XYZ file of N, CA and C in Angstrom:
621
model
N -62.049 19.447 20.906
C -60.916 18.577 20.597
C -59.672 19.431 20.332
N -58.529 19.015 20.872
C -57.297 19.762 20.644
C -56.911 19.738 19.172
N -56.315 20.839 18.724
C -55.833 20.930 17.344
C -54.338 21.200 17.355
N -53.571 20.329 16.695
C -52.151 20.576 16.489
C -52.025 21.261 15.137
N -51.486 22.474 15.118
C -51.602 23.313 13.922
C -50.392 23.281 12.999
N -49.239 22.776 13.465
C -48.051 22.835 12.610
C -47.953 21.661 11.644
N -48.508 20.511 12.031
C -48.365 19.318 11.203
C -46.953 18.754 11.196
N -46.125 19.171 12.167
C -44.732 18.750 12.214
C -44.524 17.688 13.288
N -43.440 16.939 13.156
C -43.092 15.894 14.120
C -41.725 16.198 14.724
N -41.378 15.437 15.758
C -40.054 15.582 16.346
C -38.968 15.290 15.318
N -39.194 14.287 14.474
C -38.216 13.964 13.437
C -38.054 15.117 12.455
N -39.132 15.849 12.211
C -39.046 17.016 11.330
C -38.135 18.088 11.932
N -38.175 18.255 13.251
C -37.294 19.230 13.879
C -35.839 18.826 13.696
N -35.538 17.559 13.868
C -34.172 17.093 13.650
C -33.729 17.404 12.216
N -34.629 17.205 11.252
C -34.294 17.515 9.860
C -34.051 19.008 9.665
N -34.843 19.854 10.326
C -34.632 21.296 10.224
C -33.249 21.677 10.767
N -32.871 21.095 11.885
C -31.569 21.401 12.468
C -30.435 20.896 11.587
N -30.603 19.723 11.021
C -29.590 19.223 10.093
C -29.434 20.172 8.908
N -30.563 20.747 8.471
C -30.523 21.668 7.341
C -29.798 22.963 7.640
N -29.579 23.261 8.929
C -28.862 24.484 9.301
C -27.362 24.275 9.399
N -26.910 23.032 9.280
C -25.477 22.785 9.324
C -24.805 23.447 8.117
N -23.698 24.095 8.369
C -22.942 24.709 7.288
C -23.490 26.035 6.811
N -24.542 26.546 7.471
C -25.081 27.845 7.075
C -24.027 28.933 7.288
N -23.925 29.813 6.341
C -23.046 30.980 6.475
C -23.799 32.017 7.299
N -23.624 31.946 8.618
C -24.419 32.787 9.494
C -24.116 34.266 9.313
N -22.892 34.606 8.927
C -22.591 36.015 8.681
C -23.497 36.566 7.592
N -23.758 35.754 6.561
C -24.647 36.171 5.474
C -26.088 36.277 5.961
N -26.509 35.338 6.817
C -27.874 35.369 7.333
C -28.083 36.588 8.213
N -27.155 36.855 9.130
C -27.325 37.980 10.041
C -27.273 39.309 9.290
N -26.516 39.371 8.210
C -26.461 40.603 7.417
C -27.786 40.875 6.722
N -28.581 39.822 6.500
C -29.892 39.983 5.876
C -29.852 39.726 4.387
N -31.008 39.447 3.795
C -31.072 39.121 2.373
C -30.977 40.366 1.498
N -30.621 40.157 0.233
C -30.692 41.260 -0.735
C -32.146 41.677 -0.976
N -32.330 42.669 -1.811
C -33.666 43.185 -2.097
C -34.573 42.081 -2.623
N -35.783 41.993 -2.067
C -36.730 40.976 -2.480
C -37.061 41.047 -3.953
N -37.139 39.888 -4.602
C -37.463 39.816 -6.022
C -36.277 39.927 -6.945
N -35.118 40.235 -6.403
C -33.919 40.379 -7.242
C -33.272 39.017 -7.462
N -32.472 38.873 -8.523
C -31.747 37.612 -8.724
C -30.848 37.277 -7.534
N -30.273 38.318 -6.922
C -29.413 38.097 -5.760
C -30.205 37.518 -4.588
N -31.443 38.004 -4.427
C -32.303 37.492 -3.369
C -32.641 36.026 -3.615
N -32.984 35.695 -4.849
C -33.305 34.304 -5.174
C -32.109 33.396 -4.924
N -30.910 33.877 -5.278
C -29.703 33.083 -5.059
C -29.427 32.919 -3.572
N -29.667 33.984 -2.804
C -29.433 33.951 -1.348
C -30.338 32.920 -0.692
N -31.624 32.909 -1.046
C -32.548 31.922 -0.495
C -32.211 30.515 -0.988
N -31.879 30.407 -2.267
C -31.583 29.108 -2.850
C -30.369 28.446 -2.246
N -29.446 29.244 -1.745
C -28.232 28.710 -1.127
C -28.573 27.768 0.018
N -29.680 28.041 0.720
C -30.070 27.234 1.874
C -31.323 26.408 1.609
N -31.773 26.391 0.368
C -32.981 25.651 0.045
C -34.229 26.291 0.597
N -34.204 27.616 0.784
C -35.350 28.343 1.338
C -36.223 28.911 0.226
N -37.523 28.714 0.366
C -38.498 29.292 -0.561
C -39.193 30.462 0.137
N -39.009 31.692 -0.342
C -39.619 32.842 0.342
C -41.136 32.801 0.251
N -41.799 33.097 1.380
C -43.253 33.110 1.440
C -43.812 34.507 1.657
N -42.955 35.474 1.977
C -43.409 36.847 2.189
C -42.492 37.810 1.449
N -43.015 38.987 1.159
C -42.193 40.045 0.569
C -42.286 41.319 1.399
N -43.066 41.285 2.486
C -43.211 42.433 3.369
C -43.011 41.986 4.813
N -42.582 42.924 5.674
C -42.362 42.597 7.074
C -41.179 41.663 7.231
N -41.191 40.856 8.278
C -40.128 39.883 8.479
C -40.210 38.790 7.419
N -39.066 38.388 6.918
C -39.028 37.368 5.878
C -39.413 36.015 6.466
N -40.353 35.329 5.832
C -40.758 33.977 6.197
C -40.427 33.069 5.026
N -39.767 31.949 5.322
C -39.353 31.037 4.260
C -39.869 29.633 4.551
N -40.061 28.871 3.479
C -40.313 27.446 3.581
C -38.982 26.748 3.381
N -38.633 25.857 4.295
C -37.338 25.196 4.232
C -37.395 23.964 3.339
N -36.228 23.423 3.031
C -36.193 22.235 2.186
C -36.812 21.025 2.881
N -36.947 21.092 4.212
C -37.591 20.007 4.951
C -39.099 20.205 5.074
N -39.608 21.296 4.502
C -41.047 21.534 4.501
C -41.551 22.377 5.641
N -40.663 22.821 6.532
C -41.071 23.652 7.654
C -41.104 25.123 7.285
N -41.537 25.927 8.233
C -41.611 27.371 8.043
C -40.696 28.040 9.061
N -39.937 29.037 8.589
C -39.001 29.725 9.453
C -39.149 31.224 9.246
N -39.167 31.962 10.348
C -39.255 33.415 10.300
C -37.905 34.009 10.658
N -37.436 34.936 9.830
C -36.193 35.652 10.074
C -36.559 37.011 10.662
N -36.263 37.202 11.946
C -36.680 38.408 12.655
C -35.703 39.546 12.403
N -36.245 40.662 11.924
C -35.382 41.800 11.604
C -36.104 43.124 11.803
N -37.184 43.110 12.584
C -37.937 44.337 12.791
C -38.675 44.807 11.557
N -38.895 43.890 10.621
C -39.657 44.229 9.422
C -38.875 44.920 8.334
N -37.559 45.082 8.520
C -36.756 45.766 7.495
C -35.754 44.833 6.836
N -35.800 43.540 7.194
C -35.031 42.459 6.587
C -33.563 42.423 6.986
N -32.967 43.551 7.350
C -31.568 43.475 7.745
C -31.255 44.584 8.736
N -30.415 44.303 9.724
C -29.821 42.981 9.959
C -30.817 42.022 10.601
N -30.614 40.737 10.385
C -31.438 39.702 11.000
C -30.905 39.435 12.404
N -31.815 39.378 13.371
C -31.419 39.183 14.768
C -31.691 37.769 15.272
N -32.515 37.025 14.554
C -32.807 35.674 14.991
C -33.756 34.974 14.034
N -33.861 33.658 14.174
C -34.765 32.832 13.384
C -35.667 32.061 14.332
N -36.921 31.851 13.930
C -37.863 31.070 14.728
C -38.536 30.021 13.864
N -38.589 28.803 14.389
C -39.317 27.708 13.748
C -40.220 27.071 14.792
N -41.517 27.003 14.513
C -42.459 26.379 15.446
C -42.513 24.879 15.166
N -42.061 24.121 16.157
C -42.013 22.670 16.020
C -43.329 22.010 16.426
N -44.135 22.735 17.204
C -45.373 22.139 17.747
C -46.270 23.262 18.242
N -47.558 23.131 17.980
C -48.538 24.073 18.525
C -49.859 23.350 18.709
N -50.411 23.459 19.898
C -51.709 22.857 20.196
C -52.645 23.944 20.691
N -53.880 23.923 20.182
C -54.894 24.884 20.579
C -56.121 24.131 21.076
N -56.709 24.633 22.149
C -57.947 24.051 22.675
C -59.145 24.669 21.966
N -60.179 23.863 21.763
C -61.430 24.367 21.198
C -62.341 24.935 22.271
N -62.196 24.442 23.502
C -63.075 24.844 24.597
C -62.260 24.938 25.881
N -62.700 25.773 26.830
C -61.961 25.903 28.090
C -61.760 24.585 28.822
N -62.713 23.677 28.704
C -62.603 22.396 29.403
C -61.401 21.586 28.934
N -60.863 21.934 27.767
C -59.720 21.203 27.221
C -58.381 21.776 27.677
N -58.407 22.851 28.447
C -57.140 23.469 28.847
C -56.207 22.513 29.593
N -56.697 21.682 30.511
C -55.788 20.710 31.138
C -55.162 19.753 30.126
N -55.901 19.453 29.046
C -55.372 18.559 28.014
C -54.232 19.217 27.249
N -54.264 20.555 27.149
C -53.161 21.269 26.504
C -51.866 21.002 27.251
N -51.922 21.097 28.578
C -50.735 20.851 29.385
C -50.297 19.396 29.297
N -51.244 18.482 29.280
C -50.907 17.062 29.150
C -50.243 16.773 27.808
N -50.757 17.397 26.754
C -50.165 17.205 25.433
C -48.732 17.726 25.406
N -48.500 18.860 26.066
C -47.148 19.389 26.143
C -46.214 18.478 26.917
N -46.728 17.855 27.980
C -45.925 16.914 28.757
C -45.451 15.743 27.905
N -46.270 15.359 26.930
C -45.905 14.271 26.030
C -44.974 14.740 24.923
N -45.271 15.907 24.363
C -44.523 16.388 23.206
C -43.115 16.861 23.560
N -42.970 17.516 24.700
C -41.681 18.139 25.036
C -40.503 17.157 25.029
N -40.568 16.030 25.746
C -39.388 15.157 25.750
C -39.041 14.604 24.377
N -40.042 14.347 23.543
C -39.771 13.837 22.206
C -39.085 14.901 21.344
N -39.565 16.123 21.427
C -38.999 17.198 20.627
C -37.618 17.579 21.146
N -37.457 17.596 22.465
C -36.141 17.880 23.032
C -35.132 16.832 22.590
N -35.516 15.574 22.617
C -34.594 14.513 22.211
C -34.205 14.651 20.745
N -35.133 15.098 19.912
C -34.815 15.320 18.502
C -33.755 16.400 18.360
N -33.874 17.468 19.151
C -32.866 18.519 19.113
C -31.519 18.012 19.616
N -31.546 17.232 20.689
C -30.311 16.677 21.255
C -29.612 15.767 20.248
N -30.381 15.058 19.433
C -29.781 14.144 18.458
C -28.923 14.872 17.438
N -29.151 16.167 17.266
C -28.368 16.960 16.320
C -27.382 17.884 17.034
N -27.845 18.537 18.087
C -27.047 19.564 18.753
C -26.224 19.037 19.917
N -26.528 17.825 20.381
C -25.899 17.328 21.589
C -26.663 17.788 22.820
N -26.147 17.459 23.983
C -26.830 17.795 25.232
C -26.875 19.303 25.426
N -28.006 19.840 25.897
C -28.090 21.280 26.136
C -27.267 21.690 27.348
N -26.942 22.972 27.396
C -26.268 23.519 28.575
C -27.179 23.403 29.791
N -28.471 23.650 29.579
C -29.447 23.548 30.668
C -30.796 23.219 30.059
N -31.608 22.478 30.807
C -32.976 22.159 30.397
C -33.818 22.006 31.642
N -35.017 22.602 31.638
C -35.876 22.470 32.797
C -37.147 23.273 32.672
N -37.897 23.333 33.769
C -39.205 23.974 33.797
C -39.126 25.362 34.433
N -40.189 26.115 34.266
C -40.243 27.523 34.660
C -39.979 27.755 36.143
N -40.311 26.778 36.981
C -40.187 26.970 38.423
C -38.940 26.301 39.013
N -38.006 25.886 38.138
C -36.777 25.260 38.636
C -35.946 26.264 39.435
N -35.396 25.815 40.545
C -34.606 26.700 41.396
C -33.377 27.240 40.669
N -32.815 26.434 39.774
C -31.595 26.842 39.080
C -31.859 27.394 37.680
N -33.114 27.822 37.421
C -33.436 28.382 36.105
C -32.506 29.575 35.847
N -31.759 29.550 34.741
C -30.759 30.598 34.519
C -31.364 31.893 33.992
N -30.683 32.983 34.273
C -31.031 34.249 33.662
C -30.515 34.262 32.224
N -31.201 34.948 31.317
C -30.753 34.957 29.909
C -29.445 35.726 29.755
N -28.552 35.238 28.901
C -27.325 35.985 28.642
C -27.584 37.304 27.928
N -28.683 37.357 27.183
C -29.171 38.598 26.581
C -30.670 38.641 26.800
N -31.217 39.810 27.083
C -32.612 39.924 27.492
C -33.583 39.412 26.441
N -33.213 39.444 25.186
C -34.133 39.010 24.134
C -34.199 37.497 23.991
N -33.312 36.757 24.670
C -33.292 35.306 24.508
C -34.468 34.639 25.212
N -34.773 35.057 26.452
C -35.968 34.585 27.153
C -36.238 35.520 28.329
N -37.399 35.369 28.943
C -37.817 36.264 30.017
C -36.908 36.118 31.243
N -36.700 37.240 31.926
C -35.992 37.211 33.188
C -36.852 36.646 34.306
N -36.273 36.503 35.485
C -36.907 35.781 36.590
C -38.262 36.347 36.959
N -38.370 37.665 37.146
C -39.629 38.245 37.611
C -40.755 37.984 36.630
N -40.513 38.238 35.356
C -41.537 38.016 34.332
C -41.845 36.533 34.185
N -40.816 35.700 34.225
C -41.021 34.251 34.099
C -41.910 33.713 35.206
N -41.679 34.123 36.437
C -42.475 33.619 37.544
C -43.906 34.149 37.521
N -44.095 35.339 36.973
C -45.442 35.904 36.865
C -46.259 35.223 35.773
N -45.609 34.893 34.659
C -46.323 34.395 33.481
C -46.200 32.885 33.268
N -45.252 32.254 33.975
C -44.920 30.839 33.755
C -44.430 30.602 32.339
N -43.768 31.593 31.788
C -43.168 31.481 30.466
C -41.741 32.009 30.516
N -40.788 31.277 29.929
C -40.963 29.984 29.279
C -41.434 28.912 30.262
N -42.370 28.107 29.824
C -42.861 27.022 30.662
C -41.797 25.937 30.776
N -41.123 25.692 29.654
C -39.948 24.825 29.637
C -38.916 25.449 28.706
N -37.651 25.184 29.002
C -36.573 25.768 28.202
C -35.395 24.809 28.145
N -34.755 24.750 26.993
C -33.436 24.139 26.836
C -32.623 25.090 25.969
N -31.327 25.183 26.250
C -30.525 26.061 25.398
C -29.120 25.503 25.188
N -28.556 25.903 24.063
C -27.227 25.484 23.639
C -26.410 26.734 23.347
N -25.301 26.887 24.022
C -24.441 28.043 23.822
C -23.463 27.783 22.687
N -22.921 28.869 22.106
C -21.830 28.690 21.145
C -20.667 27.956 21.806
N -19.983 27.130 21.025
C -18.887 26.326 21.542
C -17.567 27.050 21.323
N -16.745 27.127 22.358
C -15.433 27.729 22.220
C -15.463 29.232 22.374
N -14.332 29.844 22.103
C -14.160 31.279 22.301
C -14.399 32.085 21.039
N -14.803 31.427 19.966
C -14.922 32.110 18.682
C -16.217 32.897 18.594
N -16.159 34.197 18.339
C -17.396 34.966 18.152
C -18.092 34.546 16.872
N -19.392 34.593 16.867
C -20.121 34.347 15.640
C -20.889 33.061 15.602
N -20.606 32.109 16.482
C -21.400 30.892 16.500
C -22.761 31.199 17.121
N -23.746 30.410 16.728
C -25.121 30.765 17.076
C -25.542 30.166 18.408
N -26.604 30.745 18.972
C -27.165 30.370 20.270
C -28.552 29.806 19.990
N -28.777 28.543 20.369
C -30.059 27.874 20.136
C -30.864 27.811 21.424
N -32.168 28.046 21.310
C -33.072 27.757 22.418
C -34.250 26.941 21.901
N -34.727 26.052 22.752
C -35.977 25.331 22.522
C -36.874 25.712 23.677
N -38.021 26.293 23.365
C -38.846 26.894 24.407
C -40.308 26.492 24.245
N -40.900 26.001 25.331
C -42.347 25.795 25.360
C -42.984 26.988 26.051
N -43.966 27.578 25.393
C -44.750 28.662 25.966
C -46.189 28.194 26.125
N -46.826 28.671 27.175
C -48.230 28.350 27.436
C -49.009 29.656 27.466
N -50.032 29.762 26.626
C -50.841 30.980 26.566
C -51.596 31.178 27.882
N -51.728 32.445 28.305
C -52.375 32.744 29.581
C -53.760 32.114 29.716
N -54.636 32.139 28.676
C -55.975 31.549 28.856
C -55.954 30.080 29.265
N -54.832 29.389 29.010
C -54.747 27.974 29.384
C -54.917 27.785 30.879
N -54.569 28.807 31.660
C -54.669 28.715 33.119
C -56.053 29.131 33.632
N -56.951 29.527 32.736
C -58.280 29.977 33.131
C -59.305 28.865 32.915
N -60.543 29.124 33.349
C -61.621 28.141 33.183
C -62.685 28.638 32.221
N -62.455 29.818 31.617
C -63.499 30.369 30.755
C -63.037 30.698 29.349
N -61.750 30.467 29.015
C -61.239 30.799 27.697
C -60.327 29.678 27.210
N -60.501 29.226 25.958
C -59.614 28.185 25.443
C -58.177 28.683 25.360
N -57.241 27.821 25.674
C -55.830 28.187 25.647
C -55.058 27.437 24.584
N -53.760 27.439 24.743
C -52.893 26.770 23.780
C -51.451 26.804 24.244
N -50.611 26.122 23.502
C -49.203 26.044 23.848
C -48.387 25.821 22.588
N -47.149 26.318 22.594
C -46.244 26.151 21.463
C -44.882 25.669 21.957
N -44.166 24.985 21.082
C -42.751 24.686 21.276
C -42.021 25.244 20.063
N -41.081 26.144 20.313
C -40.393 26.832 19.232
C -38.892 26.671 19.358
N -38.252 26.523 18.225
C -36.795 26.589 18.124
C -36.430 28.008 17.718
N -35.545 28.630 18.489
C -35.046 29.958 18.138
C -33.539 29.890 17.945
N -33.075 30.590 16.937
C -31.646 30.687 16.648
C -31.284 32.157 16.729
N -30.341 32.480 17.598
C -29.988 33.876 17.835
C -28.562 34.163 17.404
N -28.368 35.420 17.035
C -27.027 35.939 16.789
C -26.600 36.688 18.041
N -25.753 36.073 18.894
C -25.254 36.827 20.043
C -24.500 38.063 19.575
N -24.343 39.017 20.467
C -23.626 40.232 20.097
C -22.261 39.866 19.528
N -21.961 40.392 18.353
C -20.693 40.104 17.703
C -20.677 38.798 16.933
N -21.843 38.145 16.819
C -21.877 36.828 16.190
C -21.817 36.953 14.677
N -20.719 36.475 14.111
C -20.543 36.541 12.661
C -19.687 35.397 12.159
N -19.925 34.200 12.683
C -19.061 33.074 12.314
C -19.898 31.919 11.790
N -19.340 31.137 10.882
C -20.026 29.971 10.330
C -20.120 28.890 11.399
N -21.322 28.241 11.512
C -21.474 27.133 12.447
C -20.987 25.854 11.752
């Protein structure tokens, strides 16, 4: 039987995005103060974040009950991006691998619509084999064409660019990934849908 591991809904993703409105992204990208300090507690409290780790990349529980990872190479600063898993399904047996893809077919439009309800229409949205699938503006945002076609990842993608000419606004992606075993007949697979928030080069502006 398939297992959905996040316990989150599309409406929960909309709440997470609403919670990011007004974030001082310059402060986030600069990284948090030393863990355990009053300054660190104040920094997390500013956004309603409850820290869940004190080592490696900082993981926080948000005021909406979700989990968010601040990627910084394990040194906390500078922060290069945030990841929130909106959906994850795992198969118990190889025979369920086709069901993983079917579950993603159902989940993706609902989760995408939740993101659109907050962020507006994406610049682009589509599947891994789309003829007009764009190259990433920065290599860390998503796989380039050769890797994407070899791995079928991102399996689906939507992205939102910063608006206007102002440096510092954030770059959002919503990405479905499918684990390689999902395409096999002998190993259980799985799939995730993740929201990523990136700091483009020079990004230091409040959204």
